[in-house]
Short mmCIF file of C-alpha atoms in Angstrom, two decimals:
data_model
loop_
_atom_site.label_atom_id
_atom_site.label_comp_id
_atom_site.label_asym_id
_atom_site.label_seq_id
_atom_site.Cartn_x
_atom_site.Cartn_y
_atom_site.Cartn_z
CA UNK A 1 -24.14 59.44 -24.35
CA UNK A 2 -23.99 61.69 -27.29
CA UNK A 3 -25.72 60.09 -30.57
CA UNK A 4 -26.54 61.78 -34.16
CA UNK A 5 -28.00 61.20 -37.29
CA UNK A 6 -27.44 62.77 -39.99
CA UNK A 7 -30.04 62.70 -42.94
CA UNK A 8 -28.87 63.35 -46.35
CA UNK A 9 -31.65 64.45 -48.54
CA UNK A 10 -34.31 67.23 -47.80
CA UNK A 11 -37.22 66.51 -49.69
CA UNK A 12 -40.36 64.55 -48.24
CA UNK A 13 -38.36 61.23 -47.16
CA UNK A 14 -35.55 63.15 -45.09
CA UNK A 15 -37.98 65.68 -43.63
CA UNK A 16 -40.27 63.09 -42.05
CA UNK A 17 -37.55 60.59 -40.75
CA UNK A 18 -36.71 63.97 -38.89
CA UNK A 19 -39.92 64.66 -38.05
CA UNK A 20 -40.67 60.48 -36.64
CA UNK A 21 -37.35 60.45 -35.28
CA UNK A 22 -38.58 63.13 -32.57
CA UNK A 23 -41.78 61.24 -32.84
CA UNK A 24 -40.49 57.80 -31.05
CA UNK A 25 -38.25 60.08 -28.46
CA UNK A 26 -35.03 60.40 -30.06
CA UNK A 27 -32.71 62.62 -28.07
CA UNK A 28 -29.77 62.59 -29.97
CA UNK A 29 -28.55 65.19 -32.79
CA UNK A 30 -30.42 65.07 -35.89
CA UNK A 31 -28.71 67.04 -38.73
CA UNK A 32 -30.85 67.44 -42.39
CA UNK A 33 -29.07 67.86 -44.79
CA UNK A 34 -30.15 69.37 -47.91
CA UNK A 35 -28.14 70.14 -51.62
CA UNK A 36 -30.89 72.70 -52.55
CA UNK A 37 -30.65 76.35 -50.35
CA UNK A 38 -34.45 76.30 -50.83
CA UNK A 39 -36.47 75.56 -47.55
CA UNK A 40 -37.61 71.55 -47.47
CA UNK A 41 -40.71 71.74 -50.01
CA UNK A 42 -43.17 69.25 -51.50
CA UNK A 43 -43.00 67.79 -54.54
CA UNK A 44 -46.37 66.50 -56.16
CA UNK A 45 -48.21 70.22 -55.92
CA UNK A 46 -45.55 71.17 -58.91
CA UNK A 47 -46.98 69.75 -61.61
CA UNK A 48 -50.26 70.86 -60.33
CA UNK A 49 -51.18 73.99 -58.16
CA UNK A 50 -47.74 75.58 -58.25
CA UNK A 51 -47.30 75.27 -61.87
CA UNK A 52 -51.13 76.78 -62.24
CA UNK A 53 -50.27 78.99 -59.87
CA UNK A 54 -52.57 78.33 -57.81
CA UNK A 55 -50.67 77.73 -54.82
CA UNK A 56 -48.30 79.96 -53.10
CA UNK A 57 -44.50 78.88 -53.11
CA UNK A 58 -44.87 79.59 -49.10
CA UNK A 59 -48.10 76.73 -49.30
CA UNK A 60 -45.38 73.75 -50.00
CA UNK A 61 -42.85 74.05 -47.46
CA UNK A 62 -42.77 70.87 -45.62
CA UNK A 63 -40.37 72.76 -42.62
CA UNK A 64 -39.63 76.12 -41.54
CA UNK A 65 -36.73 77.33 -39.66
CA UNK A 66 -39.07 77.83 -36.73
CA UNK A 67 -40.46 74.33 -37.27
CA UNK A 68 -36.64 72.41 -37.33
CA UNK A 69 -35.18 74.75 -34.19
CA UNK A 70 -38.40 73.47 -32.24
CA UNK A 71 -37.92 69.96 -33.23
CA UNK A 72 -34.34 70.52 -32.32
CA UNK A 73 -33.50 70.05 -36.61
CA UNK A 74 -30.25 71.11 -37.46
CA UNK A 75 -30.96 72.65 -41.11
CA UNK A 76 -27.68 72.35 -43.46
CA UNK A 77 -28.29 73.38 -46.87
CA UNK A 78 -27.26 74.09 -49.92
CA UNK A 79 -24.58 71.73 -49.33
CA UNK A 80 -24.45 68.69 -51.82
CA UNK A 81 -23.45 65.08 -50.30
CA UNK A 82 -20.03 63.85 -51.91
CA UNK A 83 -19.23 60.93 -50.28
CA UNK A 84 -19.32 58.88 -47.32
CA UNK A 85 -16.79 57.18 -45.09
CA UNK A 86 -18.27 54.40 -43.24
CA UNK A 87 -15.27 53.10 -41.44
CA UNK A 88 -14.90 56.59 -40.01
CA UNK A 89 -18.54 57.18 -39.95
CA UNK A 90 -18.29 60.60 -41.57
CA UNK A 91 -20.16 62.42 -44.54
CA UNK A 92 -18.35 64.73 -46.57
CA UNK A 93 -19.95 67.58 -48.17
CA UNK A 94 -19.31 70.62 -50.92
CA UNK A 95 -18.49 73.48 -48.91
CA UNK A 96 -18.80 72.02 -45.84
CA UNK A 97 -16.39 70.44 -43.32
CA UNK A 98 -17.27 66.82 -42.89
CA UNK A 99 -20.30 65.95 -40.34
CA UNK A 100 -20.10 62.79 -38.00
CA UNK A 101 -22.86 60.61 -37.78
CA UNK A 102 -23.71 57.43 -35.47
CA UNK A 103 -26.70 56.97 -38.02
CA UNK A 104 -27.07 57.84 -41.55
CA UNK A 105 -29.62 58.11 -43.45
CA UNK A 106 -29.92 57.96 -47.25
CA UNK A 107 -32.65 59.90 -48.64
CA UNK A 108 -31.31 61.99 -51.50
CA UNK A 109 -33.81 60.94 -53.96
CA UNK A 110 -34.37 60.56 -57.50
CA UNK A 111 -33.39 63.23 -60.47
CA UNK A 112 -35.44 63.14 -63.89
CA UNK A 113 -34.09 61.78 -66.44
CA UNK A 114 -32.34 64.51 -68.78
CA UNK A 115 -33.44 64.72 -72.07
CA UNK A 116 -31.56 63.07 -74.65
CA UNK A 117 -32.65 65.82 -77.66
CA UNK A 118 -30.07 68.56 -75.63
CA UNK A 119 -30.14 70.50 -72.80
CA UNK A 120 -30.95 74.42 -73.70
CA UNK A 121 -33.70 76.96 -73.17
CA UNK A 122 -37.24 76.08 -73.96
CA UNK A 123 -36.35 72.38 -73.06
CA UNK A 124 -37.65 71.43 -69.65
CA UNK A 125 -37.53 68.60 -67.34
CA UNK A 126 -39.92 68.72 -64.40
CA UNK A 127 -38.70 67.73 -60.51
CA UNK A 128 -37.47 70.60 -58.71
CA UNK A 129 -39.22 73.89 -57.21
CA UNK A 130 -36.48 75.86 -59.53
CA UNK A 131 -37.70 73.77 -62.63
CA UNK A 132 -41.24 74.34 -61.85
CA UNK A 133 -40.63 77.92 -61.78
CA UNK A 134 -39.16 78.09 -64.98
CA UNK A 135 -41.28 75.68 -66.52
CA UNK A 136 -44.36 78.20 -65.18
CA UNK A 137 -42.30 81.58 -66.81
CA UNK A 138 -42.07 79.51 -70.27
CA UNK A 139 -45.75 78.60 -70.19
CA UNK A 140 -47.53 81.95 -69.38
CA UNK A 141 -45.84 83.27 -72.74
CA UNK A 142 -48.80 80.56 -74.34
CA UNK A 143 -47.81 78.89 -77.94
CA UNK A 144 -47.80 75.66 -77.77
CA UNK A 145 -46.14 73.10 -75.16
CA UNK A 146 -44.85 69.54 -76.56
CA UNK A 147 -44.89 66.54 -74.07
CA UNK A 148 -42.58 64.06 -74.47
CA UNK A 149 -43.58 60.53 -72.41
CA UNK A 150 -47.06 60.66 -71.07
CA UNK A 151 -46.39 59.26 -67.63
CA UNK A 152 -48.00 60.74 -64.48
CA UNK A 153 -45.73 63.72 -64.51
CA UNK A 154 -46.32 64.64 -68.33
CA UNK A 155 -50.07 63.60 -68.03
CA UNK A 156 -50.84 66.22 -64.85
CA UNK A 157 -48.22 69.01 -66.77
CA UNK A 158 -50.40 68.69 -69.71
CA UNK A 159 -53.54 68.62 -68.15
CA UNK A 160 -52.15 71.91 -66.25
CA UNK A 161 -51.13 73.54 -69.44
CA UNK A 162 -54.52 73.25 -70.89
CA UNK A 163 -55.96 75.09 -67.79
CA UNK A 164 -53.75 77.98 -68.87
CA UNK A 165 -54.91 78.29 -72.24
CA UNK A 166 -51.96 76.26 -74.23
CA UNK A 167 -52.63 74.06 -76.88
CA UNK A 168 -50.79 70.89 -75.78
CA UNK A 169 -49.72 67.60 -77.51
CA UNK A 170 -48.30 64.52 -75.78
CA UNK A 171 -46.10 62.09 -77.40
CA UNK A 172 -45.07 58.74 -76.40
CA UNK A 173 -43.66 55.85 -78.15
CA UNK A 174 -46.22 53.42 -76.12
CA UNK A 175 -49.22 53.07 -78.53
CA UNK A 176 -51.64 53.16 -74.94
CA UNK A 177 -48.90 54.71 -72.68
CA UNK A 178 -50.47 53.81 -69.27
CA UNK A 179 -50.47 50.83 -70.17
CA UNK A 180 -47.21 50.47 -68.53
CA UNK A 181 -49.13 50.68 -64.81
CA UNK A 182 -52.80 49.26 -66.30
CA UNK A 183 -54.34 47.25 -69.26
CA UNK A 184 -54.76 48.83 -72.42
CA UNK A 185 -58.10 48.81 -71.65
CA UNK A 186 -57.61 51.34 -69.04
CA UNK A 187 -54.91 53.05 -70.38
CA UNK A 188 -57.06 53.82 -73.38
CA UNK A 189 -59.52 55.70 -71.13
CA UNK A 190 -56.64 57.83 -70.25
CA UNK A 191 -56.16 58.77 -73.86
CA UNK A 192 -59.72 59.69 -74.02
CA UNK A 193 -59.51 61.69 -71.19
CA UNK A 194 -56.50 63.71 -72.59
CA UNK A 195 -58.50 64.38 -76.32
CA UNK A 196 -61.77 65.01 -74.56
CA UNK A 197 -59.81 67.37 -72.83
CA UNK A 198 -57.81 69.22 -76.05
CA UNK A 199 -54.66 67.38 -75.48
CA UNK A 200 -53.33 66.22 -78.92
CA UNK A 201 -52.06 62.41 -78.71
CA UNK A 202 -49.50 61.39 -80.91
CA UNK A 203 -48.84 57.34 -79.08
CA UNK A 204 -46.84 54.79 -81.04
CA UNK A 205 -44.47 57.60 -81.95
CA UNK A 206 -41.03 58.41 -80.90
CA UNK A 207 -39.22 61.61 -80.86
CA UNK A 208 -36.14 61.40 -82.96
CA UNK A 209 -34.95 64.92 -82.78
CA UNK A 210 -35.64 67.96 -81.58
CA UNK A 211 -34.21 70.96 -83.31
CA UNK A 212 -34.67 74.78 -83.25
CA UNK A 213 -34.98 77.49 -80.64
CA UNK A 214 -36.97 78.40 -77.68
CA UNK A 215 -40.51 79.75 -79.19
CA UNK A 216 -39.42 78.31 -82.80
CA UNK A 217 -38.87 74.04 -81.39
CA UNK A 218 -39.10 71.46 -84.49
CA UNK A 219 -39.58 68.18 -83.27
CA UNK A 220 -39.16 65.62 -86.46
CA UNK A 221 -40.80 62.19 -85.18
CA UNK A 222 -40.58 58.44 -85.84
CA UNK A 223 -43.55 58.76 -88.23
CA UNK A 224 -42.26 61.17 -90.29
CA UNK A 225 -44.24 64.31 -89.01
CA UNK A 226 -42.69 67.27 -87.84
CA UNK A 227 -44.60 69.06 -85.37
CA UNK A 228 -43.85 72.65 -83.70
CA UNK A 229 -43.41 73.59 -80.27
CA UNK A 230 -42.65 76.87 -78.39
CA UNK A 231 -41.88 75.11 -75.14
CA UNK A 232 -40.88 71.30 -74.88
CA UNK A 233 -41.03 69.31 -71.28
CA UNK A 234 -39.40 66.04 -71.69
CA UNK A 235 -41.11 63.62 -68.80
CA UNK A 236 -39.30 60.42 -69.64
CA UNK A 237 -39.24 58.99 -65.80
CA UNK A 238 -36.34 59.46 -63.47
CA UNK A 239 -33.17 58.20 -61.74
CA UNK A 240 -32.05 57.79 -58.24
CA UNK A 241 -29.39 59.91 -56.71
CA UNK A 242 -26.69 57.13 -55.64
CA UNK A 243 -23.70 58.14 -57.83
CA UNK A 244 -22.34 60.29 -54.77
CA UNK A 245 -22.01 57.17 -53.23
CA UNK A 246 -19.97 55.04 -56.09
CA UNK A 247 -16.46 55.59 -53.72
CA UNK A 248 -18.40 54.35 -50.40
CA UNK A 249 -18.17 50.60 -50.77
CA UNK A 250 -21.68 50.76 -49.98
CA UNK A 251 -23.61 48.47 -52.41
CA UNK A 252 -25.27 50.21 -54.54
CA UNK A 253 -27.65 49.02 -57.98
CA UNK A 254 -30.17 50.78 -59.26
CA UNK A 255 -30.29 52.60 -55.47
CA UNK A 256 -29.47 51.76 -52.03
CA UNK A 257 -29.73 48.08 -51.37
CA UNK A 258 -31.02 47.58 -48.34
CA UNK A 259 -32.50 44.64 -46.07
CA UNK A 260 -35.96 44.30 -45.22
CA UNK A 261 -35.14 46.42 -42.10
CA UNK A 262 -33.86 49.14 -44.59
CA UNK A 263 -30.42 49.09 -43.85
CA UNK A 264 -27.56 48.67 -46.06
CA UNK A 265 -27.00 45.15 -46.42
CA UNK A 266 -22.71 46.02 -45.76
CA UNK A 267 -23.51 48.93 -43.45
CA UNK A 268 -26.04 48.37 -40.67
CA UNK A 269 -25.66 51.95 -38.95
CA UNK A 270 -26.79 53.17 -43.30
CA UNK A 271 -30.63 53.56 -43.81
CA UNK A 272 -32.02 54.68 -46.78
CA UNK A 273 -35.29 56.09 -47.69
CA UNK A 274 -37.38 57.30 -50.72
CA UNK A 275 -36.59 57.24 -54.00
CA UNK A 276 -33.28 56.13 -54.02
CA UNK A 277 -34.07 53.27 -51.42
CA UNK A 278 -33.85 49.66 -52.87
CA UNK A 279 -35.01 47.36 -50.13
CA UNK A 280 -36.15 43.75 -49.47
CA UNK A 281 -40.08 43.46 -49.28
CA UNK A 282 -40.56 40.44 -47.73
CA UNK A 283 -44.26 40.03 -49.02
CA UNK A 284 -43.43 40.41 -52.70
CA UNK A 285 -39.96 38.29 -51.56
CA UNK A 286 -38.35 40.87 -53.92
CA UNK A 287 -35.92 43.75 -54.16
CA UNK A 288 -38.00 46.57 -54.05
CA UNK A 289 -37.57 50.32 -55.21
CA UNK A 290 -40.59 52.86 -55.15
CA UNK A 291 -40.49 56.73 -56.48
CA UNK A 292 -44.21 57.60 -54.41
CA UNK A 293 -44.79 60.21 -52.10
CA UNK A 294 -46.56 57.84 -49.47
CA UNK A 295 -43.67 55.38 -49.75
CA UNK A 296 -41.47 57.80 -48.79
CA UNK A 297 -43.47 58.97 -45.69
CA UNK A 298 -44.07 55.34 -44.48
CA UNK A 299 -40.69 54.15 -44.98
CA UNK A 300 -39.22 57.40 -42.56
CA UNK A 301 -41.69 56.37 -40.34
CA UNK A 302 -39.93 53.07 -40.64
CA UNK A 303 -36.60 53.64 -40.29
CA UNK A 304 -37.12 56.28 -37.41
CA UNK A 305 -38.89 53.22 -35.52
CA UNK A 306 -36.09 51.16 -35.99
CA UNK A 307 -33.14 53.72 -35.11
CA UNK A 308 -34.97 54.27 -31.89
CA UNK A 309 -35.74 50.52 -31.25
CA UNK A 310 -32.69 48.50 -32.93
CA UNK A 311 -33.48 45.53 -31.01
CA UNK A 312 -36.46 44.98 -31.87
CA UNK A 313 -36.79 46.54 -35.58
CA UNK A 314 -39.81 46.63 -38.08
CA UNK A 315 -39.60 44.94 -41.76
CA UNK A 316 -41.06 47.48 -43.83
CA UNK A 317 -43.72 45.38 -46.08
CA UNK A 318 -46.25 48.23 -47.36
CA UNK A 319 -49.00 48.11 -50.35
CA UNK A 320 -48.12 50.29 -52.52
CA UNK A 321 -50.04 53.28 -53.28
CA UNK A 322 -49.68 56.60 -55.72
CA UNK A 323 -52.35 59.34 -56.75
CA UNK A 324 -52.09 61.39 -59.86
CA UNK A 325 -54.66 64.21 -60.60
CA UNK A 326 -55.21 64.89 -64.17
CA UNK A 327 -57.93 67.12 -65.93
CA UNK A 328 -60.79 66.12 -63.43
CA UNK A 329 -59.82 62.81 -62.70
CA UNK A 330 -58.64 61.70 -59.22
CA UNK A 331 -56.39 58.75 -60.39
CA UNK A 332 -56.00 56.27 -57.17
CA UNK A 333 -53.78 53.19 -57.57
CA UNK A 334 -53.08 50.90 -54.52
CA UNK A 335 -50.79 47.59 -54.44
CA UNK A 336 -49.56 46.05 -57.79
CA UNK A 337 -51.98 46.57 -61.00
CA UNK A 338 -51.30 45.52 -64.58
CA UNK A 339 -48.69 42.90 -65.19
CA UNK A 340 -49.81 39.60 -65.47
CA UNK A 341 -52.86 40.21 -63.15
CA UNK A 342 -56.44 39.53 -64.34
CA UNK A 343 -58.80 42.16 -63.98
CA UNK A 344 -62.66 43.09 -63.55
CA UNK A 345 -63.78 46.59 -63.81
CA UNK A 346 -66.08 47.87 -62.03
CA UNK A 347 -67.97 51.15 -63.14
CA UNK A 348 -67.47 53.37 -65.97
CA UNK A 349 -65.96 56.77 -67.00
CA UNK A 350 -68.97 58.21 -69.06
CA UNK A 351 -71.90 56.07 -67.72
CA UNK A 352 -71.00 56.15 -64.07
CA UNK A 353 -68.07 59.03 -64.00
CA UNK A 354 -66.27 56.57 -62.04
CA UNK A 355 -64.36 53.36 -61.60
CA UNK A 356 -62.94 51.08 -60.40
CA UNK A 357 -60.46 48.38 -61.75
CA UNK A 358 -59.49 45.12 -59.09
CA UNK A 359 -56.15 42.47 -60.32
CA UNK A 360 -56.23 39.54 -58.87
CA UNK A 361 -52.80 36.98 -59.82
CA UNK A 362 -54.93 33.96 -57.91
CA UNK A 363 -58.58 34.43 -59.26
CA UNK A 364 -59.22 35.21 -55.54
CA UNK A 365 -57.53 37.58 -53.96
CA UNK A 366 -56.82 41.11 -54.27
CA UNK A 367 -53.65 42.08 -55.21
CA UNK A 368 -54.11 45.75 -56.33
CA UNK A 369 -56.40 48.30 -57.60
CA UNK A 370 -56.90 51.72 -59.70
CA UNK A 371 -59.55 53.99 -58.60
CA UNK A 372 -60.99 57.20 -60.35
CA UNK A 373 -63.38 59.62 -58.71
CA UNK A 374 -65.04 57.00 -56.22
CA UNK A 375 -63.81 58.15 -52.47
CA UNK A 376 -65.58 54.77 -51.20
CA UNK A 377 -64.25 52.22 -53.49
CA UNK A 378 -60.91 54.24 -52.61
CA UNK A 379 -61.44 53.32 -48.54
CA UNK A 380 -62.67 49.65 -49.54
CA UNK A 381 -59.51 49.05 -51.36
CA UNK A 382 -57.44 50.11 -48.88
CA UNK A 383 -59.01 48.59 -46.10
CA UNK A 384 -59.07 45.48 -47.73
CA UNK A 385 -55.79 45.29 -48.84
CA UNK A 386 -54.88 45.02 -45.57
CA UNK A 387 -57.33 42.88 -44.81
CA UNK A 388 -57.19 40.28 -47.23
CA UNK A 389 -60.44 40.69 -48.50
CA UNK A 390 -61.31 39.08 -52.16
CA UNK A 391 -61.69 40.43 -55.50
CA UNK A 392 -65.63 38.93 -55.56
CA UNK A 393 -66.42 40.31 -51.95
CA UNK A 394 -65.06 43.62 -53.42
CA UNK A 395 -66.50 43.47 -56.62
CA UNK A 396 -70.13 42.66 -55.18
CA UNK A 397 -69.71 45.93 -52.40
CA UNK A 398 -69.02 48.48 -55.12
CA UNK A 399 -71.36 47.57 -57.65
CA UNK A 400 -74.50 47.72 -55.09
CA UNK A 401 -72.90 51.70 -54.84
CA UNK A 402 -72.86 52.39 -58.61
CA UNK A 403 -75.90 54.52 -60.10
CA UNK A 404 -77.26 53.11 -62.70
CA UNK A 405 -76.83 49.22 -61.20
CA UNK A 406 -74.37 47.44 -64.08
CA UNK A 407 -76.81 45.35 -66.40
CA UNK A 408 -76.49 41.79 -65.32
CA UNK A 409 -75.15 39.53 -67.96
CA UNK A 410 -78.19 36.32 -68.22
CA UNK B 1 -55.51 65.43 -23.67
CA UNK B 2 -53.93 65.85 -27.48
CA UNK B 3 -56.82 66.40 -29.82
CA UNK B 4 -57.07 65.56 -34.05
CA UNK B 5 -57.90 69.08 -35.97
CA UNK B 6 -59.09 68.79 -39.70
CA UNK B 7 -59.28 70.65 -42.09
CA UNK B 8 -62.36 70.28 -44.03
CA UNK B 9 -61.46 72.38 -47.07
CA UNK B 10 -57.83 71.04 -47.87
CA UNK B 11 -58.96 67.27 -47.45
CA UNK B 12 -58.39 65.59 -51.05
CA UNK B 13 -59.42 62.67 -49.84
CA UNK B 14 -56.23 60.55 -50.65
CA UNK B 15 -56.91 58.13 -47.72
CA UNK B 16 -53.32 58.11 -46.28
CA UNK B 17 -55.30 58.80 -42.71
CA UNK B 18 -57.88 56.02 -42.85
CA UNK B 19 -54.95 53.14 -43.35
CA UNK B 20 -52.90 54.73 -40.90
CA UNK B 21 -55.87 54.60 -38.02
CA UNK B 22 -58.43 53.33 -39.49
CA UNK B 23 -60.30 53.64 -35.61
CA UNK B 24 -59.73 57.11 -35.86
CA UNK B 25 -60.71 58.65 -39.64
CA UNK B 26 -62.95 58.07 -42.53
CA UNK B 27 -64.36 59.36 -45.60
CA UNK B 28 -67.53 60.48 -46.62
CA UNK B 29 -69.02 60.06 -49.90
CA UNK B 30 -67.37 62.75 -50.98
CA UNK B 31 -64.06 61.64 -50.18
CA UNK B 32 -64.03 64.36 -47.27
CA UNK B 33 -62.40 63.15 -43.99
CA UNK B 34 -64.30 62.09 -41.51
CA UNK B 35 -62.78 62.37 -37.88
CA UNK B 36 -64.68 59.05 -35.88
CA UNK B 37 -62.60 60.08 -32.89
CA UNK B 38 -61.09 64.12 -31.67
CA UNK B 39 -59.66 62.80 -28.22
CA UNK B 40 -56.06 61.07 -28.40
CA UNK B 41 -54.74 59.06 -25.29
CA UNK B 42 -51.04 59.20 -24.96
CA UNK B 43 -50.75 55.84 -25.94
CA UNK B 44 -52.17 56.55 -29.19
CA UNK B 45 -50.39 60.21 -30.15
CA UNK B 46 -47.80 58.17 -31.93
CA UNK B 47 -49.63 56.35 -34.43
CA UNK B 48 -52.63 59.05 -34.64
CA UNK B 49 -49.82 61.65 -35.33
CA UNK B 50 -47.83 59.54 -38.09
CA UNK B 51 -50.91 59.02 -39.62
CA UNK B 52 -51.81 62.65 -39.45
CA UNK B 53 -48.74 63.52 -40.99
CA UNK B 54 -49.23 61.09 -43.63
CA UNK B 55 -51.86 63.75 -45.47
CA UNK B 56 -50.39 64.62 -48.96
CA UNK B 57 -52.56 67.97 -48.33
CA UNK B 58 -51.70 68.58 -44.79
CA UNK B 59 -55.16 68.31 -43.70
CA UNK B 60 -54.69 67.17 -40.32
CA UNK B 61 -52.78 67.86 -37.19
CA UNK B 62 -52.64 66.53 -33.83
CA UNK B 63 -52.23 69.17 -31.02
CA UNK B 64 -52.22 69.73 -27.15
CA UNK B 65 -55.92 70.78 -26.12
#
C-alpha cells in the first residue's frame, strides 16, 4: 500500500513532523513543502546571532539535501501553497503541478504583521532569513534604529543593535509593554534592563506617522515629539498563514481549527502544526493557538505519533514554554503567567542577578512561571509543572538557593 | 547500542531535554546539560531522540555506537 504526506510549510514545525514521522516508522512518501527556495532554517537565532553576525547562515539550517534524501524527504521548494482540495485530496501549488496526499499537514506558519506607516526601504519587519539579511545590511551603516512595539522580537533586535554600536530607541504604546505576558511589576524590570543597557524608552506612546527616507526617517508620535531614525523595524506581533486556505472549506479562524488530536475538526486526514495551528487543549478546555518554537517541535512530534498510530492517537495538552534572550538576560517563561494570576517573586535582578516569578490562579498551585538567569529554578519549574507541585513547595526550594537568603518579613 | 552525544559548548541551557527525559538529562548550576545516562536501549531511542531533537541549540544527538 502506497501512503504520503505531504507537509506544507518548511520552517521548524514542518521539518520535525518530517523528521518524527521517520521517527515512529513511517514508510510512506513524505513530501516538504516549502514557499521559500532557501534550505529549511531556524528562526529564533535571527534576531540574535545571525543579525550580530555571529552565526554563520550555514549554522541555522534545520535540513540539508543530504539530510532529507537520507530520511527519504522529498524537498519541494520555492513553491507557495494555493489551495487545497480535500474531496480530491490534492494540494495545488504556484509553479507546480498539484501533489496528492493521503495526509496533510498544515504548517505554513505565521507572517509579521506589516507595518501600517508604509512599506519602503529603511522600513523593516523581522521573520524571514531574507529580512534578517537586510535588516543586518541597514544596521552596519550605524545611525540610529527606531523600534516600534517592544515585544520579544523588538526587545532581542534592540538589544542586538546596541551590541553593534547603534543608538536605539523602542517605542510602544503600552506604558510597561511586557506587561502584556507579566505584571507591571516585572515588566518594569524589563524597561530597566533596556535603559541600563542604552536603549531609549519612549512607553505610553504611539507612532502616528512615519515620514521621510531611508537614513533621513521622521517618526511624529502620539505625544507630540518627533524623533529621527535612519533605520525603522516595526515588531508589532504577527499573523498566521491560513488565507491560502479561504477556498478549502476547511474551517479556518484565526488559524487552523483543529481537535485536541490536531486535526481539522471537517477534515480528519488535515493536521496542522505551529503557528498557524488552532487546536483544542483539553487542560485549559480552550481553543488554543501558540507562535513558540518548542510548541512547534512538540506538536510535530504529536501529530507524527498520531499519523502513524490513528487508532490510538495522543491529545496534545503541553505547558507552554518560550525563551527570549535580551542584553544579558536569559528570559524563561513556562505555562500561563500574568493574567489574572497572583504572583510571588522570588529573587531579584540587582541584589541576586536573578529571578524568579511563580502565578498561581488557586493560591496553591502552579500554573506558570518566568525565569531570568537561574538554570535551577528553570529545571524546578519545569519539572514541577508536570508534576503538580505547589507554588509554596516551590517558593521555599528556590529561596534556600538564593545568595544573600531574602530577609524574612517578622 | 545508540548512545546520547552533547555538546558542552552549544548547550544554552533552555531545558527542552530535561522535560522530554527527565531520566536521561539535567542541568548543572550553570544551566549546562548534564547527560545522567549515554547508553539508549531500543525501547527508549524514540523518546531519548525526540527529546534530543527538542534542543533550540542543537546540542544533542543520539547516534549508533
Amino acid at each position: 500500500m502506497s501512503d504520503a504526506t505531504v507537509i506544507v510549510g518548511s520552517s521548524i514545525g514542518g521539518v520535525r513532523t518530517a523528521q518524527s514521522l521517520r521517527l515512529e516508522g513511517y514508510t510512506g512518501d513524505i513530501v516538504l513543502v516549502g514557499e521559500e527556495t532557501e534550505l529549511p532554517y531556524d528562526k529564533p537565532p535571527l534576531s540574535k546571532a545571525v543579525l550580530a553576525g555571529t552565526a554563520e547562515e550555514s549554522s541555522i539550517r534545520l535540513l540539508t539535501g543530504g539530510d532529507a534524501d537520507a530520511a527519504r524527504i522529498r524537498l519541494l521548494l520555492g513553491h507557495r501553497a494555493i489551495g487545497v482540495d480535500i474531496a480530491g485530496r490534492t494540494l495545488e501549488l504556484e509553479g507546480h503541478e498539484p501533489v496528492g496526499f493521503d495526509n496533510l499537514v498544515i504548517a505554513t506558519g505565521a507572517s509579521a504583521r506589516p507595518s501600517p506607516w508604509g512599506q519602503r526601504p529603511g522600513i523593516h519587519v523581522l521573520r524571514t532569513l531574507e529580512d534578517a539579511r537586510r535588516l543586518r545590511a541597514d544596521l552596519l551603516s550605524g545611525g540610529h534604529l527606531a523600534v516600534i512595539g517592544a515585544g520579544f522580537i523588538g526587545a532581542e533586535a534592540a538589544a542586538t543593535a546596541r551590541s553593534l554600536g547603534l543608538d536605539v530607541t523602542v517605542i510602544d504604546p503600552l506604558p510597561v509593554p511586557m506587561s502584556r505576558i507579566f505584571n507591571p511589576e516585572i515588566g518594569q524590570w524589563f524597561g530597566d534592563l533596556h535603559r541600563s543597557n542604552g536603549v531609549r524608552t519612549i512607553f505610553g506612546t504611539g507612532v502616528e506617522s512615519l515620514e521621510g527616507e531611508q537614513g533621513s526617517f521622521v517618526l511624529r508620535l502620539t505625544n507630540g515629539e518627533r524623533l529621527n531614525a535612519s533605520v525603522v523595524l516595526v515588531g508589532i506581533g504577527a499573523v498566521p498563514n491560513d488565507a491560502w486556505l479561504a477556498s478549502s472549506g476547511l474551517l479556518v479562524d484565526n488559524g487552523v481549527v483543529l481537535d485536541e488530536f490536531c486535526r481539522a475538526v471537517d477534515a480528519p486526514a488535515v493536521y496542522a502544526v505551529g503557528d498557524v495551528a488552532r487546536w483544542r487543549h483539553l487542560t485549559h478546555g480552550e481553543d488554543t493557538r501558540i507562535e513558540h518554537w518548542t510548541n512547534a517541535v512538540e506538536q510535530a512530534s504529536c501529530v507524527a505519533h498520531n499519523i502513524t498510530h490513528p487508532g490510538a492517537p495522543r491529545a496534545y495538552t503541553p505547558t507552554e514554554y518560550v525563551w527570549s534572550d535580551q542584553h544579558d538576560w536569559k528570559i524563561q517563561v513556562v505555562g500561563r503567567v500574568g493574567g489574572g494570576a497572583s504572583h510571588t517573586v522570588i529573587g531579584h535582578p540587582e541584589a541576586h542577578g536573578r529571578f524568579a516569578a511563580l502565578y498561581t490562579a488557586d493560591g496553591t498551585s502552579l500554573r506558570g512561571a518566568a525565569i531570568v538567569n537561574w538554570p535551577k529554578a528553570l529545571v524546578a519549574c519545569r519539572r514541577g509543572m508536570a508534576t503538580g507541585i505547589t507554588v509554596q513547595e516551590l517558593r521555599d526550594k528556590l529561596e534556600s538557593q538564593l545568595d544573600p537568603q531574602p530577609v524574612v518579613a517578622s | 547500542m545508540p548512545v546520547v552525544k552533547a555538546d558542552l559548548q552549544a548547550c544554552q541551557g533552555y531545558a527542552n531535554c530535561v522535560v522530554g527525559a527527565t531520566d536521561y538529562f539535567d542541568l548543572d548550576d550553570d544551566g549546562i546539560v548534564v547527560v545522567l545516562r549515554t547508553e539508549v536501549p531500543e525501547t527508549d531511542r524514540l523518546r531519548v531522540t525526540e527529546a534530543a531533537r527538542s534542543c533550540p541549540v542543537t546540542a544533542l544527538v543520539v547516534e549508533d555506537a
